[in-house]
Short mmCIF file of C-alpha atoms (C1' of nucleotides) in Angstrom, two decimals:
data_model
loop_
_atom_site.label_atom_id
_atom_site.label_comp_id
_atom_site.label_asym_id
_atom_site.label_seq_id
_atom_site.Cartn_x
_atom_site.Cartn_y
_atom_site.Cartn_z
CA UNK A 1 0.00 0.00 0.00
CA UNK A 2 0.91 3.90 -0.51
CA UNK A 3 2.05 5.51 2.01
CA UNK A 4 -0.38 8.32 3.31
CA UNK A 5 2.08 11.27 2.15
CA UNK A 6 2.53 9.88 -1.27
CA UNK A 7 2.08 12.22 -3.61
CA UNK A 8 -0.93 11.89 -6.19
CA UNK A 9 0.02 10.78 -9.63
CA UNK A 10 0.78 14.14 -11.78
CA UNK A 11 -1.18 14.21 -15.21
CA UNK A 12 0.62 16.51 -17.56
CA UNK A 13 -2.98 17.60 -18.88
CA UNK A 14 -4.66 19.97 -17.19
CA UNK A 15 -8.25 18.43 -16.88
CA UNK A 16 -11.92 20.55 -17.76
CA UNK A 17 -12.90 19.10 -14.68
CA UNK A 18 -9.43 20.22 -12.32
CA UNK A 19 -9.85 23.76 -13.65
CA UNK A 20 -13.52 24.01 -11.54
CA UNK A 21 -12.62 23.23 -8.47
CA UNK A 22 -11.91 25.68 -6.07
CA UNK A 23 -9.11 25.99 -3.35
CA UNK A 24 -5.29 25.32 -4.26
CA UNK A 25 -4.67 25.22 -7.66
CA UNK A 26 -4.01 21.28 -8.81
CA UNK A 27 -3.82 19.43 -11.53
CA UNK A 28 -6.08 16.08 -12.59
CA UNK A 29 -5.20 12.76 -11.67
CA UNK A 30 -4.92 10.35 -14.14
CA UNK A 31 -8.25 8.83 -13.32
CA UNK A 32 -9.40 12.35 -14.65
CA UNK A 33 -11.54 13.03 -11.64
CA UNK A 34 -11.56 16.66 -10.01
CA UNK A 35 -12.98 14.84 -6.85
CA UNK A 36 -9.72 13.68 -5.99
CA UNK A 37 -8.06 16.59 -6.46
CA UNK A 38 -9.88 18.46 -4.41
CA UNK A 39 -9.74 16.20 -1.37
CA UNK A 40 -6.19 16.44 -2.05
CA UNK A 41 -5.86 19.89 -1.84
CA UNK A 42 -7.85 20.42 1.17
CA UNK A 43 -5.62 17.80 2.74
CA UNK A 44 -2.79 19.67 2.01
CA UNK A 45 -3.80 22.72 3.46
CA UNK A 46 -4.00 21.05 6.47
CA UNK A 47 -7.37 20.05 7.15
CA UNK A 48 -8.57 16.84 9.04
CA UNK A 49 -10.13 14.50 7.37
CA UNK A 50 -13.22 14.86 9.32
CA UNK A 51 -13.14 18.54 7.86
CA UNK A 52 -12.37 18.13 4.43
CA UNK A 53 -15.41 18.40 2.50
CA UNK A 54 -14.17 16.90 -0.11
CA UNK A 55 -13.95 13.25 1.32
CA UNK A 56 -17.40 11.74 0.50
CA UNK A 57 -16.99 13.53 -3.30
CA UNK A 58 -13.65 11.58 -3.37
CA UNK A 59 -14.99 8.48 -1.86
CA UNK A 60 -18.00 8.09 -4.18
CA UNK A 61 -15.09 8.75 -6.69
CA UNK A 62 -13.42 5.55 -5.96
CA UNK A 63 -16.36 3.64 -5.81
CA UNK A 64 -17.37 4.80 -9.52
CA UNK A 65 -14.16 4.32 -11.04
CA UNK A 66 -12.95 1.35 -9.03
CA UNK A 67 -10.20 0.49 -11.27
CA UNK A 68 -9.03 3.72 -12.51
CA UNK A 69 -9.06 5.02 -9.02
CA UNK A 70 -6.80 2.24 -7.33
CA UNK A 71 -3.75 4.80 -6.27
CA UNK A 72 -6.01 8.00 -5.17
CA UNK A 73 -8.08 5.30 -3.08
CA UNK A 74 -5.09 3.12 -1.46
CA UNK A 75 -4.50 6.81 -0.19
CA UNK A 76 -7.52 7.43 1.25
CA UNK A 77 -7.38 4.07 2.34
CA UNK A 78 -4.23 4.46 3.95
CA UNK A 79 -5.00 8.02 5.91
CA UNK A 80 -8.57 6.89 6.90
CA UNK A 81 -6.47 4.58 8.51
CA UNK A 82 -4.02 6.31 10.09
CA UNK A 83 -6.73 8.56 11.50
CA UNK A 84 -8.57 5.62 13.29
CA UNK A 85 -12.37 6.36 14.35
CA UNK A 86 -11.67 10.18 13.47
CA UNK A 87 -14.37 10.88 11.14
CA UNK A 88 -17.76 10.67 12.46
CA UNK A 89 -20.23 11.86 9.85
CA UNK A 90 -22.63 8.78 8.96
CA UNK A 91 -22.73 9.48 5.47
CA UNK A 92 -19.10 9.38 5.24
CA UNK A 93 -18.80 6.17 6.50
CA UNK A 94 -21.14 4.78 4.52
CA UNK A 95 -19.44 6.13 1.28
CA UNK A 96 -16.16 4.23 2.73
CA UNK A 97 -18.32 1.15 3.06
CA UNK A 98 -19.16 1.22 -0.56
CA UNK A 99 -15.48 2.73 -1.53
CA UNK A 100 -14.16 -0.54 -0.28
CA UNK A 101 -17.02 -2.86 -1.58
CA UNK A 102 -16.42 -1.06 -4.94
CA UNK A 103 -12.78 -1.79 -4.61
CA UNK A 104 -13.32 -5.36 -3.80
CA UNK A 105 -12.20 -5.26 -0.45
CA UNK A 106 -15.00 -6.64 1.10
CA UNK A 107 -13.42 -7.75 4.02
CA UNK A 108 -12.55 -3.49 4.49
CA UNK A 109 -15.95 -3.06 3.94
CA UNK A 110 -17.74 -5.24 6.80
CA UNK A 111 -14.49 -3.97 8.72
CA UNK A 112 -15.67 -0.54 8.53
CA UNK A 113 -19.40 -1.36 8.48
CA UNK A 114 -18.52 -2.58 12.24
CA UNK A 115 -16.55 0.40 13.31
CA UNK A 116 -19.41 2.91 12.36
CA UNK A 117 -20.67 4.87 15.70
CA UNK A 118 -24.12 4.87 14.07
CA UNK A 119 -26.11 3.26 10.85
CA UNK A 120 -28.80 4.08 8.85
CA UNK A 121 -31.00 1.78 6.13
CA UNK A 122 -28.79 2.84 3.56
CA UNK A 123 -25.64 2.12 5.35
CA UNK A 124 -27.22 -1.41 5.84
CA UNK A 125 -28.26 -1.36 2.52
CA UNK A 126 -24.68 -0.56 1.32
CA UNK A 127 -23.00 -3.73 3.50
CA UNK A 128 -25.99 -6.00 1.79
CA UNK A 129 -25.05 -4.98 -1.88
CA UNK A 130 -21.22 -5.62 -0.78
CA UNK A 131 -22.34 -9.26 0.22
CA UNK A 132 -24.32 -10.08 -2.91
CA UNK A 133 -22.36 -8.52 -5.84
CA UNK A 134 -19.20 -10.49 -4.09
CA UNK A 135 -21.41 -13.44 -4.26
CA UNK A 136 -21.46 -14.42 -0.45
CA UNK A 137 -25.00 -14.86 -0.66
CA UNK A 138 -25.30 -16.70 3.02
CA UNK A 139 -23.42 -13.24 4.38
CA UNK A 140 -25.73 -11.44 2.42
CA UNK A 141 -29.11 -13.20 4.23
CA UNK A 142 -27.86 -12.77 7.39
CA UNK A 143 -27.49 -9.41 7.09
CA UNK A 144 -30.83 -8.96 5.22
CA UNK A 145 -32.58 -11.03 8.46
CA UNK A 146 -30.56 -9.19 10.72
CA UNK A 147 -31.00 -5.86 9.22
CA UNK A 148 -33.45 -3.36 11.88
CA UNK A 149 -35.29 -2.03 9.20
CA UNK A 150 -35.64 -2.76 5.51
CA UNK A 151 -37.04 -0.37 3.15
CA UNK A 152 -37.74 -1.42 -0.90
CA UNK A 153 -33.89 -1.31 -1.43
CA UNK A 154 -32.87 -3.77 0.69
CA UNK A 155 -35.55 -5.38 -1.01
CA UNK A 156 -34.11 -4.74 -4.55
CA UNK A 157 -30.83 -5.96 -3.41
CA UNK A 158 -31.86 -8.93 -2.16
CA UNK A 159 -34.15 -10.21 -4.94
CA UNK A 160 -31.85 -9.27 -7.68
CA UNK A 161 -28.87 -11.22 -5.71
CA UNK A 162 -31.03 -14.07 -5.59
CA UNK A 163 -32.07 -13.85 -9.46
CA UNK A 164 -28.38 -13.20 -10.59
CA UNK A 165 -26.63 -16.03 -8.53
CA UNK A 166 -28.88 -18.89 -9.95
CA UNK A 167 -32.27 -19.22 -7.51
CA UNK A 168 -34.84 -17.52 -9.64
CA UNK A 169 -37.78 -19.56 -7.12
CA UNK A 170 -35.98 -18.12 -4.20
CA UNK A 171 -36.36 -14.50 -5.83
CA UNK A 172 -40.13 -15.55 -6.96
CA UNK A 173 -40.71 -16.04 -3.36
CA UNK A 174 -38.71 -13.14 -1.72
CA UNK A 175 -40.73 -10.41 -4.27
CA UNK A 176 -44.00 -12.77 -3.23
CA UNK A 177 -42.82 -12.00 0.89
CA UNK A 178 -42.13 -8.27 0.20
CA UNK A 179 -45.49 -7.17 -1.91
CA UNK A 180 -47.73 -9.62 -0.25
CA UNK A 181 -46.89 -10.19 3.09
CA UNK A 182 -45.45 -6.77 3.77
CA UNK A 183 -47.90 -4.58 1.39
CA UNK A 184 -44.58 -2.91 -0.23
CA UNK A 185 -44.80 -1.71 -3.89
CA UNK A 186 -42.59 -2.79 -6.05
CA UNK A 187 -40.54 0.00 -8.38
CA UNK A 188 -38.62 -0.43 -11.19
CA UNK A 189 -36.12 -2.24 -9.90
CA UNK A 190 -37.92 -4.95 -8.22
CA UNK A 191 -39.69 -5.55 -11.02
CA UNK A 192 -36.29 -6.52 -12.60
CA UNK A 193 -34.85 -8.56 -10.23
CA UNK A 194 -38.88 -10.42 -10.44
CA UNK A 195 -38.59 -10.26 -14.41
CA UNK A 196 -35.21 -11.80 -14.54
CA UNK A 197 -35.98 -14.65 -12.06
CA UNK A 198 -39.54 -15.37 -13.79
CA UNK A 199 -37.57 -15.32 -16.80
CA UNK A 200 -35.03 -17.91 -15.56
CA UNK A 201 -37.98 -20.39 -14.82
CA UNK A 202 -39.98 -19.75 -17.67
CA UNK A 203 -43.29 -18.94 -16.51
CA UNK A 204 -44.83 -16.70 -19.18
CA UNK A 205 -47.94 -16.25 -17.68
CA UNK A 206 -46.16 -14.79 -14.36
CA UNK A 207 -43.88 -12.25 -16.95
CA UNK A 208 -47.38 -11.11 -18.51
CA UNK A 209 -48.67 -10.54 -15.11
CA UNK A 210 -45.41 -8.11 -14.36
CA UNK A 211 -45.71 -6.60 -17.67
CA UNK A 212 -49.34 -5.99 -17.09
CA UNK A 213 -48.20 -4.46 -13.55
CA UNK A 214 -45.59 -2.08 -15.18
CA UNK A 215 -47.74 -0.74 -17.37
CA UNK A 216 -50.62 -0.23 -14.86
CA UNK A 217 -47.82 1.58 -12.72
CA UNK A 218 -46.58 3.29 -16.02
CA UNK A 219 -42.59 2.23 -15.04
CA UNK A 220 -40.69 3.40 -17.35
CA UNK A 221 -39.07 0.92 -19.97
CA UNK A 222 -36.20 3.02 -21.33
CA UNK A 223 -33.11 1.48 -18.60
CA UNK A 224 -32.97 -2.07 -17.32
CA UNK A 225 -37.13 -2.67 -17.05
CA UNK A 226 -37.31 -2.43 -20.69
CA UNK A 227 -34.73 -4.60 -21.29
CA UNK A 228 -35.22 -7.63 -18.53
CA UNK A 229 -39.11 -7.55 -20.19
CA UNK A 230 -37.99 -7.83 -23.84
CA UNK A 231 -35.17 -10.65 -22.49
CA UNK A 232 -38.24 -12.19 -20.75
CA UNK A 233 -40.36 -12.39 -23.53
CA UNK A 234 -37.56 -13.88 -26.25
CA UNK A 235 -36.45 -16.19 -23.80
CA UNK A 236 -40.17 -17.93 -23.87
CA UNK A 237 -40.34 -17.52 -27.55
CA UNK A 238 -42.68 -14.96 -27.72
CA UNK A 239 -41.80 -13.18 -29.70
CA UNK A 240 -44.35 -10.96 -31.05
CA UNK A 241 -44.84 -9.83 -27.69
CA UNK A 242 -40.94 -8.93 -27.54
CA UNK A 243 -41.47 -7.27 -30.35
CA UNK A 244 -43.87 -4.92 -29.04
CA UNK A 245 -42.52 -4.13 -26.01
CA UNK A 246 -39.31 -3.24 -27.54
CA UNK A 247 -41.52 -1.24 -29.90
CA UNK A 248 -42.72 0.82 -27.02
CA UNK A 249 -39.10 1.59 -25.47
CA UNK A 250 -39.38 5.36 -26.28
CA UNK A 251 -35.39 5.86 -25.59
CA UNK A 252 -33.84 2.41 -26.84
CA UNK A 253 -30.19 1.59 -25.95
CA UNK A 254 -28.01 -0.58 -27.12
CA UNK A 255 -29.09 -3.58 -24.99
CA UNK A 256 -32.70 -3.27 -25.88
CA UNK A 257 -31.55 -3.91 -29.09
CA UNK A 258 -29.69 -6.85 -28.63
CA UNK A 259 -32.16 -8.58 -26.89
CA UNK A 260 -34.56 -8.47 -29.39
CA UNK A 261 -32.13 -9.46 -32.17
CA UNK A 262 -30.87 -12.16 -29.80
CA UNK A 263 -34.48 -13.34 -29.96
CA UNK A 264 -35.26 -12.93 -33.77
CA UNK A 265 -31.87 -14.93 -33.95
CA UNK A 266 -32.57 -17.89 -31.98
CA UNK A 267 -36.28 -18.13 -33.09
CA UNK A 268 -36.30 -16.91 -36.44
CA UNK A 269 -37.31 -15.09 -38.58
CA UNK A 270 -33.08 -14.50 -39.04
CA UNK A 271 -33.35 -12.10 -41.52
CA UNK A 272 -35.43 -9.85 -38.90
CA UNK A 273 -32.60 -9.99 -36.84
CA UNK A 274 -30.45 -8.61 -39.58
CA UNK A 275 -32.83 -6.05 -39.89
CA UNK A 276 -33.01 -4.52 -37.22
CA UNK A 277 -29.10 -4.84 -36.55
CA UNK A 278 -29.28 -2.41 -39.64
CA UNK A 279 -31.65 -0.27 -38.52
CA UNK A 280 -30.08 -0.15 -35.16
CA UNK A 281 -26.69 0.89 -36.69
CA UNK A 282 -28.73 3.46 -38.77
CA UNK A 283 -30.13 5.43 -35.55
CA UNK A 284 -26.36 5.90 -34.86
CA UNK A 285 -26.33 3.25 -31.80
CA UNK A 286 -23.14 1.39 -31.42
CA UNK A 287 -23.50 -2.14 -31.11
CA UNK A 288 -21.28 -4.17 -28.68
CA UNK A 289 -19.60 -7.36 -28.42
CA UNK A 290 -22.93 -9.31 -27.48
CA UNK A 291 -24.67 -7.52 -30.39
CA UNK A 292 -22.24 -9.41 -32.83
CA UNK A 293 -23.05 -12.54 -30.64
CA UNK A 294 -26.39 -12.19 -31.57
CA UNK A 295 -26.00 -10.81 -35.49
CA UNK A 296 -23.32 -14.11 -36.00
CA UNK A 297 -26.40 -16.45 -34.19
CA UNK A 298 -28.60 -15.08 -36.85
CA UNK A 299 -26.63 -15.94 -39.69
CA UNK A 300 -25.79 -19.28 -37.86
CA UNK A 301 -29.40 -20.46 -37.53
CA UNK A 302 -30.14 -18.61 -40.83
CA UNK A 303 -27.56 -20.31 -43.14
CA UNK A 304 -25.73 -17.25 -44.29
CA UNK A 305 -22.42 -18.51 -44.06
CA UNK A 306 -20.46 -15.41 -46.25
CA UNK A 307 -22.57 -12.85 -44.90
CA UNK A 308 -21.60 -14.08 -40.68
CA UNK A 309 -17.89 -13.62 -41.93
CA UNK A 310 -18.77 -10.59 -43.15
CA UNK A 311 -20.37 -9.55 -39.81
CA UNK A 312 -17.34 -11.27 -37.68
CA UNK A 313 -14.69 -8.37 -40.40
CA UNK A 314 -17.18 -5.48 -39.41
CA UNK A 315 -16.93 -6.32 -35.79
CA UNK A 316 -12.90 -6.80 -35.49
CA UNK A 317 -13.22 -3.11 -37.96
CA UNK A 318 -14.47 -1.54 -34.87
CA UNK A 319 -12.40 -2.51 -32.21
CA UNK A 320 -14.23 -5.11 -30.74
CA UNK A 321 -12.25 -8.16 -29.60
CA UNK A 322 -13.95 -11.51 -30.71
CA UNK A 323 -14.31 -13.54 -27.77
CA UNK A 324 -14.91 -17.19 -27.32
CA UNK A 325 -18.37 -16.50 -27.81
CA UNK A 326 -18.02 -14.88 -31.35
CA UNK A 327 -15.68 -18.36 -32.17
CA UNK A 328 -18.54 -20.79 -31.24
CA UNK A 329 -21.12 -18.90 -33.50
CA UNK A 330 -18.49 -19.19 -36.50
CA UNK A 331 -18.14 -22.69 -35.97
CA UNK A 332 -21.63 -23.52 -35.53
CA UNK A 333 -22.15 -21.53 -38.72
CA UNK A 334 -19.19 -23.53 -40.51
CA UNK A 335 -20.98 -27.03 -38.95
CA UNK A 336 -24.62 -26.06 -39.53
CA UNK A 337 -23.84 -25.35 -43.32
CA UNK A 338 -22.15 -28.76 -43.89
CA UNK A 339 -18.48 -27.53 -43.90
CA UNK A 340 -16.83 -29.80 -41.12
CA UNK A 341 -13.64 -30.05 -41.99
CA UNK A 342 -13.23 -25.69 -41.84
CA UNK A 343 -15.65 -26.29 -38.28
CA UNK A 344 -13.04 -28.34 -36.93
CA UNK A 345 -10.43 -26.81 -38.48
CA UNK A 346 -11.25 -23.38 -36.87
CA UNK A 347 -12.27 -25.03 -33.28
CA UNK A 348 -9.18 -26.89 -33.26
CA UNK A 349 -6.83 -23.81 -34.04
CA UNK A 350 -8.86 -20.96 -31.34
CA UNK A 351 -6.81 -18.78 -29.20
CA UNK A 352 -8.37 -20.22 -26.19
CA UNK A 353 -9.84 -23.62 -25.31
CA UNK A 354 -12.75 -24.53 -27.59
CA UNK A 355 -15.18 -25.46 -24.39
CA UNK A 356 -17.85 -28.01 -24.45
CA UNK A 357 -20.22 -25.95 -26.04
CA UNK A 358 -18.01 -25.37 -29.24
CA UNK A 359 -17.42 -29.51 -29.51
CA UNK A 360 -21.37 -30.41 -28.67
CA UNK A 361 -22.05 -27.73 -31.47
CA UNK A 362 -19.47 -29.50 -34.09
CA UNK A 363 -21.30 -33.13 -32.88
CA UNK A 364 -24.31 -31.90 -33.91
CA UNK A 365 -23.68 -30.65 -36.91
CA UNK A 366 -22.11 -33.89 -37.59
CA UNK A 367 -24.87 -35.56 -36.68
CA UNK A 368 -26.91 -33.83 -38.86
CA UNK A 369 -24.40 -33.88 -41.92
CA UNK A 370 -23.76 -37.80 -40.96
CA UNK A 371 -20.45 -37.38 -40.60
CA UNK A 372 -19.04 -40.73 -38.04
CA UNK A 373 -15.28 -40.22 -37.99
CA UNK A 374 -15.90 -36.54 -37.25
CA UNK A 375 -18.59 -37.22 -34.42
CA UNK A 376 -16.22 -39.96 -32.85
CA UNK A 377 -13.44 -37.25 -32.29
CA UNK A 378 -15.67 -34.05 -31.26
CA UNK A 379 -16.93 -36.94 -28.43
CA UNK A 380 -14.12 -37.38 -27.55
CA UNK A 381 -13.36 -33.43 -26.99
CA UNK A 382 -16.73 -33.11 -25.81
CA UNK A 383 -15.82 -35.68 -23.24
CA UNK A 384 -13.04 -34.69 -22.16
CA UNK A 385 -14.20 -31.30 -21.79
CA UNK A 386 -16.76 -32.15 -19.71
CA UNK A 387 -17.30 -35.67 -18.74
CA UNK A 388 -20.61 -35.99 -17.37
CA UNK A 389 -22.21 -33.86 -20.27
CA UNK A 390 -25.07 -36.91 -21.69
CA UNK A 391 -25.57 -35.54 -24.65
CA UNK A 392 -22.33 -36.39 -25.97
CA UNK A 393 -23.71 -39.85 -25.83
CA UNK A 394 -26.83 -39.04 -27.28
CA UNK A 395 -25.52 -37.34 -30.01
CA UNK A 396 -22.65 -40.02 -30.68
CA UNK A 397 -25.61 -42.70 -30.80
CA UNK A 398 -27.91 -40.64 -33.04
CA UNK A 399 -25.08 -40.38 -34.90
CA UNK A 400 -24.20 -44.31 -35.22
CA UNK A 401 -28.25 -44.58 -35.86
CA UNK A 402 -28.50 -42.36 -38.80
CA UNK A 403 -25.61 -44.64 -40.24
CA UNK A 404 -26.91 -47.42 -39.28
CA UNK A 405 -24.30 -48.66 -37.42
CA UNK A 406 -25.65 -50.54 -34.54
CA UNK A 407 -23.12 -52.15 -33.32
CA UNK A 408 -21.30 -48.85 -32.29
CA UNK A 409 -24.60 -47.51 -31.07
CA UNK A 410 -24.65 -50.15 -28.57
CA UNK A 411 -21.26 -49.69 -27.06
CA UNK A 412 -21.68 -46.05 -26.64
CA UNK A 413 -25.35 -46.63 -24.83
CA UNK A 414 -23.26 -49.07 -22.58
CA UNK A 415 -20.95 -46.49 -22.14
CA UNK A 416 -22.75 -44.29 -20.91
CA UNK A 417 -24.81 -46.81 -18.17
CA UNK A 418 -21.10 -47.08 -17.46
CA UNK A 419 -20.38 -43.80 -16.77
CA UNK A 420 -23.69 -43.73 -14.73
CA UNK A 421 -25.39 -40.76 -17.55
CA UNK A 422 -28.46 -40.41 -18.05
CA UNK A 423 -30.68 -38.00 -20.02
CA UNK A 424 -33.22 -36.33 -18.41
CA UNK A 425 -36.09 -36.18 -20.69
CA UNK A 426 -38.22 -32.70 -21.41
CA UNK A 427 -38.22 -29.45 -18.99
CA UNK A 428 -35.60 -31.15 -17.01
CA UNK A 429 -32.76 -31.13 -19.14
CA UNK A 430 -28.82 -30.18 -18.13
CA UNK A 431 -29.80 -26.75 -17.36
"C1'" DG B 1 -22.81 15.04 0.40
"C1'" DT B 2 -24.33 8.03 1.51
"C1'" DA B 3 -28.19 2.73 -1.25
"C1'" DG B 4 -30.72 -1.10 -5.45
"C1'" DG B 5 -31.60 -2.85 -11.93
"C1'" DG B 6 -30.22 -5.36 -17.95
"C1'" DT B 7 -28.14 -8.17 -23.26
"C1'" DT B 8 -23.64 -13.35 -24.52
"C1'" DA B 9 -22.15 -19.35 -28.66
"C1'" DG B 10 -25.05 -25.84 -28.30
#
DNA sequence: GTAGGGTTAG
């Protein structure tokens, strides 16, 4: 760590933002933010930190820009430090609990959280959103259960912890507890965190109940609410209501429209996916690294071999890094179309590790293109990949059926009592 | 001057 007398980083540009501040003339810090350069100054003319007014501006600093922040806030770390249980102002405590969360030093965090000589809901709030976005979500409960009071943050919080980590029912049930059993009203937020986790167990008739909610509470769909409905709706497969709703986004953002072109790409029609991609990139909106995700899935399930090269060029033109992602839709697209040997060819020369997903796409699509040899040795990757993935088997033996070859179909089934795999028919599946 | 939300290859 920096030692509290350190001097801040010099920037050799003056910033906009430096040349407002008032006090001791100082220049920006790399991170660019005049917060920090304020604090400095007042600490330099001598004032406690308890004094400086500048230390919650600074703090909320290094919890926005966690990572280009790191020096300015090891300081701050280092003299809040150094000054023990000086400061005493509750809100600037709770803006070092979040500093720290922000930072990743959660362990700072609860550290600090204890030392406070008083607490509010938000400062409670503040430790709970530490627990859950560092995925401690047993820390995070206790807290919520210990918590004095809770108002329709900690709510949020919790609920939208729940939904992101993987237990959608547990969220179902928590927004169920807060509306119903405590008469709260959910805002725009808890309706994501209900969306997402409704979303995540597919019940369509529960999402059309939420939508029907937002709209009778007129929530506004332009941030994450439009976007967790739209998700919602193309992950059932409607997608004539997705439509719509993104239709009715008045101020539509880059993620509202890849999630509808993630949905027109999955279930079709492809060439609406295209479309809109277009149309999208005709409003001026820059799409991102998932968009291309989506716009390569489109050709992919669409057949347009050429024209998802074409997209994968347009994507590296504008500085976005293909990621393992973007390599799995080119070799589905190279496998779907029938050209296996370039499928393998490209999986088997990737920067990183192909990944189950990549080798259970290339078994497919020799499956479908009846291609044995092939199937035997993306199996094999598959397998080794991930072991206990069944439908390595199941493809392999829908392979050996479409070629008749029983023989080998029966080994692989007894391979895979073996193994102890089984397929789990229907809703059930590895999911 | 302190708190919560979303899109990703089979």
């Amino acid at each position: 760590m920096l030692s509290p007398t350190t001097v801040f980083p010099r920037n050799p540009k003056p910033s906009k933002l430096a040349s407002n501040t008032t006090g001791p003339r100082c220049r920006a810090t790399p991170s660019g933010d005049a917060a920090f350069c304020a604090f400095r100054a007042h600490h330099r003319a001598g004032r406690s930190l308890d004094a400086n007014p500048s230390l919650i501006p600074a703090l909320v600093a290094c919890a926005r820009l966690p990572a280009e922040a790191e020096a300015e806030a090891e300081q701050i770390h280092a003299l809040l430090v150094k000054c023990g249980g000086a400061v005493s102002d509750v809100h600037a405590w709770t803006s070092l609990v979040r500093a720290y969360a922000r930072l990743g030093r959660v362990y700072n965090a609860r550290k600090a959280f204890d030392g406070m000589p008083n607490r509010t809901v938000v400062s409670w709030n503040v430790l709970l959103d530490a627990l859950v976005k560092s995925g401690n979500l047993d820390a995070a409960w206790e807290v919520f259960v210990e918590m004095p009071q809770r108002n329709v943050v900690s709510w949020n919080t919790i609920i939208s912890g729940f939904a992101r980590l993987g237990w959608a029912q547990e969220a179902v049930d928590l927004f169920v507890e807060m509306t119903v059993v405590y008469g709260l009203a959910p805002d725009e937020a808890t309706m994501v965190g209900f969306i997402s986790a409704v979303r995540d167990i597919g019940l369509l008739g529960l999402g059309r109940c939420a939508h029907g909610y937002v709209l009778r509470r007129e929530l506004l769909l332009d941030g994450a609410l439009g976007v967790a409905l739209i998700n919602m709706y193309t992950r059932c497969g409607s997608m004539g209501a997705a439509h719509s709703c993104f239709s009715s986004v008045s101020n539509k953002n880059v993620e509202h429209w890849t999630s509808v072109i993630t949905g027109f790409a999955a279930h079709g029609p492809q060439d609406m996916a295209l479309s809109l991609f277009g149309e999208m990139r005709q409003l001026g909106i820059e799409p991102n690294g998932v968009t291309f995700v989506a716009v390569l899935n489109a050709c992919s399930h669409g057949g347009l071999v050429s024209e998802g090269f074409r997209y994968f060029s347009l994507m590296k033109s504008m500085g976005i890094k293909p990621t393992i992602q973007h390599y799995g839709c080119l070799v589905d697209l190279l496998g779907r179309a029938g050209f296996l040997v370039e499928a393998l060819n490209l999986a088997s020369n990737l920067p990183k590790d192909p990944g189950f997903v990549i080798w259970s796409s290339l078994l497919a699509a020799c499956r479908s293109h009846g291609n044995v040899e092939m199937a035997e040795l993306a199996a094999s990757k598959l397998a080794d990949a991930k072991p206990s993935h069944g439908s390595s088997y199941v493809l392999l033996s829908n392979t050996y059926a479409r070629a008749k070859q029983w023989e080998d179909l029966k080994m692989t089934r007894r391979r895979m009592e073996e193994h102890g795999v089984s397929k789990k028919p229907g809703l059930a599946g590895s999911r």
